PDB file of C-alpha atoms in Angstrom:
ATOM      1  CA  UNK A   1     114.129  84.890 134.538  1.00  0.00           C
ATOM      2  CA  UNK A   2     112.482  88.154 136.325  1.00  0.00           C
ATOM      3  CA  UNK A   3     109.785  90.615 135.824  1.00  0.00           C
ATOM      4  CA  UNK A   4     111.605  93.615 135.720  1.00  0.00           C
ATOM      5  CA  UNK A   5     109.106  96.274 137.316  1.00  0.00           C
ATOM      6  CA  UNK A   6     111.076  99.323 136.594  1.00  0.00           C
ATOM      7  CA  UNK A   7     112.703  98.490 133.737  1.00  0.00           C
ATOM      8  CA  UNK A   8     116.468  98.588 134.874  1.00  0.00           C
ATOM      9  CA  UNK A   9     117.832  95.501 133.312  1.00  0.00           C
ATOM     10  CA  UNK A  10     118.972  94.567 137.208  1.00  0.00           C
ATOM     11  CA  UNK A  11     116.223  92.078 139.629  1.00  0.00           C
ATOM     12  CA  UNK A  12     116.207  94.470 142.260  1.00  0.00           C
ATOM     13  CA  UNK A  13     114.334  93.450 145.736  1.00  0.00           C
ATOM     14  CA  UNK A  14     111.022  92.520 145.452  1.00  0.00           C
ATOM     15  CA  UNK A  15     110.745  92.091 141.776  1.00  0.00           C
ATOM     16  CA  UNK A  16     109.653  87.831 141.121  1.00  0.00           C
ATOM     17  CA  UNK A  17     110.974  85.533 139.622  1.00  0.00           C
ATOM     18  CA  UNK A  18     109.094  84.111 136.750  1.00  0.00           C
ATOM     19  CA  UNK A  19     108.286  80.555 136.982  1.00  0.00           C
ATOM     20  CA  UNK A  20     107.566  77.936 134.413  1.00  0.00           C
ATOM     21  CA  UNK A  21     108.965  80.221 131.567  1.00  0.00           C
ATOM     22  CA  UNK A  22     111.013  77.576 128.745  1.00  0.00           C
ATOM     23  CA  UNK A  23     114.847  79.855 127.914  1.00  0.00           C
ATOM     24  CA  UNK A  24     116.241  78.237 124.847  1.00  0.00           C
ATOM     25  CA  UNK A  25     119.997  77.980 124.715  1.00  0.00           C
ATOM     26  CA  UNK A  26     121.414  77.100 121.651  1.00  0.00           C
ATOM     27  CA  UNK A  27     119.709  73.601 120.278  1.00  0.00           C
ATOM     28  CA  UNK A  28     118.781  73.458 124.659  1.00  0.00           C
ATOM     29  CA  UNK A  29     115.591  74.653 126.548  1.00  0.00           C
ATOM     30  CA  UNK A  30     115.122  74.844 130.237  1.00  0.00           C
ATOM     31  CA  UNK A  31     111.951  75.533 132.229  1.00  0.00           C
ATOM     32  CA  UNK A  32     112.168  77.793 134.881  1.00  0.00           C
ATOM     33  CA  UNK A  33     111.994  77.319 138.455  1.00  0.00           C
ATOM     34  CA  UNK A  34     109.517  78.868 141.125  1.00  0.00           C
ATOM     35  CA  UNK A  35     112.278  81.613 141.585  1.00  0.00           C
ATOM     36  CA  UNK A  36     112.534  82.211 138.110  1.00  0.00           C
ATOM     37  CA  UNK A  37     115.814  79.937 137.862  1.00  0.00           C
ATOM     38  CA  UNK A  38     117.131  78.081 135.120  1.00  0.00           C
ATOM     39  CA  UNK A  39     120.234  75.427 134.129  1.00  0.00           C
ATOM     40  CA  UNK A  40     121.141  74.381 131.052  1.00  0.00           C
ATOM     41  CA  UNK A  41     124.342  71.747 130.910  1.00  0.00           C
ATOM     42  CA  UNK A  42     126.668  70.323 128.325  1.00  0.00           C
ATOM     43  CA  UNK A  43     126.828  73.694 126.297  1.00  0.00           C
ATOM     44  CA  UNK A  44     130.097  73.638 124.478  1.00  0.00           C
ATOM     45  CA  UNK A  45     133.187  75.690 126.113  1.00  0.00           C
ATOM     46  CA  UNK A  46     134.016  78.800 123.214  1.00  0.00           C
ATOM     47  CA  UNK A  47     131.819  78.319 121.603  1.00  0.00           C
ATOM     48  CA  UNK A  48     128.923  81.775 121.027  1.00  0.00           C
ATOM     49  CA  UNK A  49     125.384  80.090 121.591  1.00  0.00           C
ATOM     50  CA  UNK A  50     121.564  82.101 121.554  1.00  0.00           C
ATOM     51  CA  UNK A  51     119.972  82.881 124.616  1.00  0.00           C
ATOM     52  CA  UNK A  52     116.123  83.516 124.411  1.00  0.00           C
ATOM     53  CA  UNK A  53     113.137  83.594 125.970  1.00  0.00           C
ATOM     54  CA  UNK A  54     109.886  81.308 124.343  1.00  0.00           C
ATOM     55  CA  UNK A  55     107.648  84.149 124.134  1.00  0.00           C
ATOM     56  CA  UNK A  56     104.816  81.376 124.276  1.00  0.00           C
ATOM     57  CA  UNK A  57     105.431  80.112 127.637  1.00  0.00           C
ATOM     58  CA  UNK A  58     104.654  83.266 129.660  1.00  0.00           C
ATOM     59  CA  UNK A  59     101.753  83.539 131.502  1.00  0.00           C
ATOM     60  CA  UNK A  60     100.497  86.869 131.052  1.00  0.00           C
ATOM     61  CA  UNK A  61     100.185  88.539 127.803  1.00  0.00           C
ATOM     62  CA  UNK A  62     101.664  91.870 128.291  1.00  0.00           C
ATOM     63  CA  UNK A  63     104.879  90.402 129.349  1.00  0.00           C
ATOM     64  CA  UNK A  64     107.516  91.085 126.654  1.00  0.00           C
ATOM     65  CA  UNK A  65     111.389  89.967 126.959  1.00  0.00           C
ATOM     66  CA  UNK A  66     113.420  93.165 127.646  1.00  0.00           C
ATOM     67  CA  UNK A  67     115.723  91.556 124.288  1.00  0.00           C
ATOM     68  CA  UNK A  68     115.273  89.275 122.073  1.00  0.00           C
ATOM     69  CA  UNK A  69     118.037  87.105 122.369  1.00  0.00           C
ATOM     70  CA  UNK A  70     121.606  87.338 124.258  1.00  0.00           C
ATOM     71  CA  UNK A  71     124.768  85.587 123.248  1.00  0.00           C
ATOM     72  CA  UNK A  72     127.010  84.095 124.996  1.00  0.00           C
ATOM     73  CA  UNK A  73     130.216  82.587 124.508  1.00  0.00           C
ATOM     74  CA  UNK A  74     130.805  80.099 128.089  1.00  0.00           C
ATOM     75  CA  UNK A  75     134.171  79.272 129.486  1.00  0.00           C
ATOM     76  CA  UNK A  76     135.277  75.754 129.988  1.00  0.00           C
ATOM     77  CA  UNK A  77     134.312  74.128 133.145  1.00  0.00           C
ATOM     78  CA  UNK A  78     132.816  76.943 134.713  1.00  0.00           C
ATOM     79  CA  UNK A  79     128.861  78.654 135.488  1.00  0.00           C
ATOM     80  CA  UNK A  80     128.016  81.612 133.939  1.00  0.00           C
ATOM     81  CA  UNK A  81     125.078  83.267 135.013  1.00  0.00           C
ATOM     82  CA  UNK A  82     122.525  85.400 132.840  1.00  0.00           C
ATOM     83  CA  UNK A  83     119.496  86.910 133.564  1.00  0.00           C
ATOM     84  CA  UNK A  84     116.303  87.758 131.664  1.00  0.00           C
ATOM     85  CA  UNK A  85     114.002  90.267 132.771  1.00  0.00           C
ATOM     86  CA  UNK A  86     110.628  90.246 131.530  1.00  0.00           C
ATOM     87  CA  UNK A  87     108.990  94.246 130.870  1.00  0.00           C
ATOM     88  CA  UNK A  88     105.037  94.329 131.487  1.00  0.00           C
ATOM     89  CA  UNK A  89     104.772  96.235 127.602  1.00  0.00           C
ATOM     90  CA  UNK A  90     101.746  98.475 127.451  1.00  0.00           C
ATOM     91  CA  UNK A  91      98.646  98.154 125.192  1.00  0.00           C
ATOM     92  CA  UNK A  92      98.347  99.945 122.016  1.00  0.00           C
ATOM     93  CA  UNK A  93      94.770 100.811 121.076  1.00  0.00           C
ATOM     94  CA  UNK A  94      92.848 103.233 119.161  1.00  0.00           C
ATOM     95  CA  UNK A  95      91.560 104.116 115.785  1.00  0.00           C
ATOM     96  CA  UNK A  96      91.871 106.147 112.915  1.00  0.00           C
ATOM     97  CA  UNK A  97      89.377 108.472 111.468  1.00  0.00           C
ATOM     98  CA  UNK A  98      88.684 111.117 108.727  1.00  0.00           C
ATOM     99  CA  UNK A  99      86.246 113.845 109.765  1.00  0.00           C
ATOM    100  CA  UNK A 100      84.732 111.576 112.710  1.00  0.00           C
ATOM    101  CA  UNK A 101      84.471 108.400 110.526  1.00  0.00           C
ATOM    102  CA  UNK A 102      86.672 105.368 110.985  1.00  0.00           C
ATOM    103  CA  UNK A 103      88.812 104.855 108.281  1.00  0.00           C
ATOM    104  CA  UNK A 104      89.163 101.052 107.897  1.00  0.00           C
ATOM    105  CA  UNK A 105      92.177  99.022 106.426  1.00  0.00           C
ATOM    106  CA  UNK A 106      94.728 101.111 106.835  1.00  0.00           C
ATOM    107  CA  UNK A 107      98.471 100.175 107.728  1.00  0.00           C
ATOM    108  CA  UNK A 108     100.007 101.777 110.616  1.00  0.00           C
ATOM    109  CA  UNK A 109     104.107 101.862 111.244  1.00  0.00           C
ATOM    110  CA  UNK A 110     105.032 102.146 115.000  1.00  0.00           C
ATOM    111  CA  UNK A 111     109.134 103.001 115.255  1.00  0.00           C
ATOM    112  CA  UNK A 112     110.857 103.109 118.322  1.00  0.00           C
ATOM    113  CA  UNK A 113     112.751 106.099 118.518  1.00  0.00           C
ATOM    114  CA  UNK A 114     115.838 105.136 120.147  1.00  0.00           C
ATOM    115  CA  UNK A 115     116.786 102.860 117.755  1.00  0.00           C
ATOM    116  CA  UNK A 116     114.526 102.725 115.070  1.00  0.00           C
ATOM    117  CA  UNK A 117     112.750  99.507 114.785  1.00  0.00           C
ATOM    118  CA  UNK A 118     109.617  99.354 112.629  1.00  0.00           C
ATOM    119  CA  UNK A 119     106.980  97.819 113.233  1.00  0.00           C
ATOM    120  CA  UNK A 120     103.565  97.364 111.023  1.00  0.00           C
ATOM    121  CA  UNK A 121     100.045  97.372 112.246  1.00  0.00           C
ATOM    122  CA  UNK A 122      96.496  97.190 110.543  1.00  0.00           C
ATOM    123  CA  UNK A 123      93.816  98.929 111.653  1.00  0.00           C
ATOM    124  CA  UNK A 124      90.473  96.639 111.773  1.00  0.00           C
ATOM    125  CA  UNK A 125      87.549  96.969 109.460  1.00  0.00           C
ATOM    126  CA  UNK A 126      86.193  99.898 111.711  1.00  0.00           C
ATOM    127  CA  UNK A 127      89.239 101.546 111.828  1.00  0.00           C
ATOM    128  CA  UNK A 128      90.358 100.584 115.344  1.00  0.00           C
ATOM    129  CA  UNK A 129      94.145  99.043 116.256  1.00  0.00           C
ATOM    130  CA  UNK A 130      95.226  97.241 118.759  1.00  0.00           C
ATOM    131  CA  UNK A 131      98.428  95.757 120.044  1.00  0.00           C
ATOM    132  CA  UNK A 132      99.735  94.115 123.187  1.00  0.00           C
ATOM    133  CA  UNK A 133     103.208  94.137 124.688  1.00  0.00           C
ATOM    134  CA  UNK A 134     104.643  97.172 123.612  1.00  0.00           C
ATOM    135  CA  UNK A 135     108.090  97.613 125.036  1.00  0.00           C
ATOM    136  CA  UNK A 136     108.825 100.864 127.291  1.00  0.00           C
ATOM    137  CA  UNK A 137     110.158 103.157 125.253  1.00  0.00           C
ATOM    138  CA  UNK A 138     109.206 106.587 122.945  1.00  0.00           C
ATOM    139  CA  UNK A 139     107.999 105.375 119.610  1.00  0.00           C
ATOM    140  CA  UNK A 140     106.392 107.364 116.780  1.00  0.00           C
ATOM    141  CA  UNK A 141     102.965 106.139 115.509  1.00  0.00           C
ATOM    142  CA  UNK A 142     101.790 107.170 111.437  1.00  0.00           C
ATOM    143  CA  UNK A 143     100.012 105.924 109.174  1.00  0.00           C
ATOM    144  CA  UNK A 144     102.319 104.235 106.468  1.00  0.00           C
ATOM    145  CA  UNK A 145     103.033 106.573 103.899  1.00  0.00           C
ATOM    146  CA  UNK A 146     102.122 104.376 100.860  1.00  0.00           C
ATOM    147  CA  UNK A 147      98.790 104.497 102.400  1.00  0.00           C
ATOM    148  CA  UNK A 148      98.548 107.521 102.772  1.00  0.00           C
ATOM    149  CA  UNK A 149      99.632 108.243  99.283  1.00  0.00           C
ATOM    150  CA  UNK A 150      97.134 105.777  97.853  1.00  0.00           C
ATOM    151  CA  UNK A 151      93.994 107.059  99.492  1.00  0.00           C
ATOM    152  CA  UNK A 152      95.140 110.557  98.843  1.00  0.00           C
ATOM    153  CA  UNK A 153      95.128 111.409 102.407  1.00  0.00           C
ATOM    154  CA  UNK A 154      97.535 113.566 104.973  1.00  0.00           C
ATOM    155  CA  UNK A 155      98.113 112.961 108.331  1.00  0.00           C
ATOM    156  CA  UNK A 156     100.231 113.384 111.624  1.00  0.00           C
ATOM    157  CA  UNK A 157     102.811 111.261 113.323  1.00  0.00           C
ATOM    158  CA  UNK A 158     101.555 110.525 117.282  1.00  0.00           C
ATOM    159  CA  UNK A 159     104.553 110.980 119.637  1.00  0.00           C
ATOM    160  CA  UNK A 160     103.884 108.298 122.570  1.00  0.00           C
ATOM    161  CA  UNK A 161     106.091 107.090 125.660  1.00  0.00           C
ATOM    162  CA  UNK A 162     105.084 103.796 126.943  1.00  0.00           C
ATOM    163  CA  UNK A 163     106.038 103.558 130.719  1.00  0.00           C
ATOM    164  CA  UNK A 164     107.432 100.373 132.398  1.00  0.00           C
ATOM    165  CA  UNK A 165     104.267  98.733 134.576  1.00  0.00           C
ATOM    166  CA  UNK A 166     101.714 101.273 132.727  1.00  0.00           C
ATOM    167  CA  UNK A 167      99.818  98.863 130.036  1.00  0.00           C
ATOM    168  CA  UNK A 168      96.715 100.566 130.046  1.00  0.00           C
ATOM    169  CA  UNK A 169      98.355 103.782 129.441  1.00  0.00           C
ATOM    170  CA  UNK A 170      98.628 103.691 125.619  1.00  0.00           C
ATOM    171  CA  UNK A 171      94.910 103.466 125.373  1.00  0.00           C
ATOM    172  CA  UNK A 172      92.361 105.541 123.585  1.00  0.00           C
ATOM    173  CA  UNK A 173      94.275 106.853 120.762  1.00  0.00           C
ATOM    174  CA  UNK A 174      93.046 108.804 117.769  1.00  0.00           C
ATOM    175  CA  UNK A 175      94.866 109.367 114.661  1.00  0.00           C
ATOM    176  CA  UNK A 176      93.505 112.034 111.912  1.00  0.00           C
ATOM    177  CA  UNK A 177      93.512 112.093 108.639  1.00  0.00           C
ATOM    178  CA  UNK A 178      92.534 114.768 106.023  1.00  0.00           C
ATOM    179  CA  UNK A 179      92.353 114.376 102.315  1.00  0.00           C
ATOM    180  CA  UNK A 180      95.313 115.649 101.227  1.00  0.00           C
ATOM    181  CA  UNK A 181      95.236 119.394  98.814  1.00  0.00           C
TER     182      UNK A 181
END
């Protein structure tokens, strides 16, 4: 397990291993050592097993696994190496306003344009929103169309890009809404 500073999926020189990370391999778990290495024994050969990082064991709240899980099929009597990259996620924060006034308690939709994965998030009572750990990539952020229709509002989506290693780049975003014609 390593911190993939440039988000290329490979451990390049200078990218540190992550110590104390819980790795889940099927029904087994292991903690990484000071170099980010982990070992799991007695995995049945030829049977597919999911390998994933226990996110609650990460010491930095901005670290997110580069992928959710990997499915591997171990060979018999052999070792298999699987690198698990962590990327520094961005902090997505901003506010929703209508003519300068906050719009509280609306649902926003964050869509990854590469894979279509949608994540819903809600604004607070003061119209602000805050999300930790947005993986590097291109996204669209918009108000949920159902909320817009129910409140008789219109609004424009924001196209945003989370670049690797820049956690504060998506701050002070403003989504403006208007009364629908």
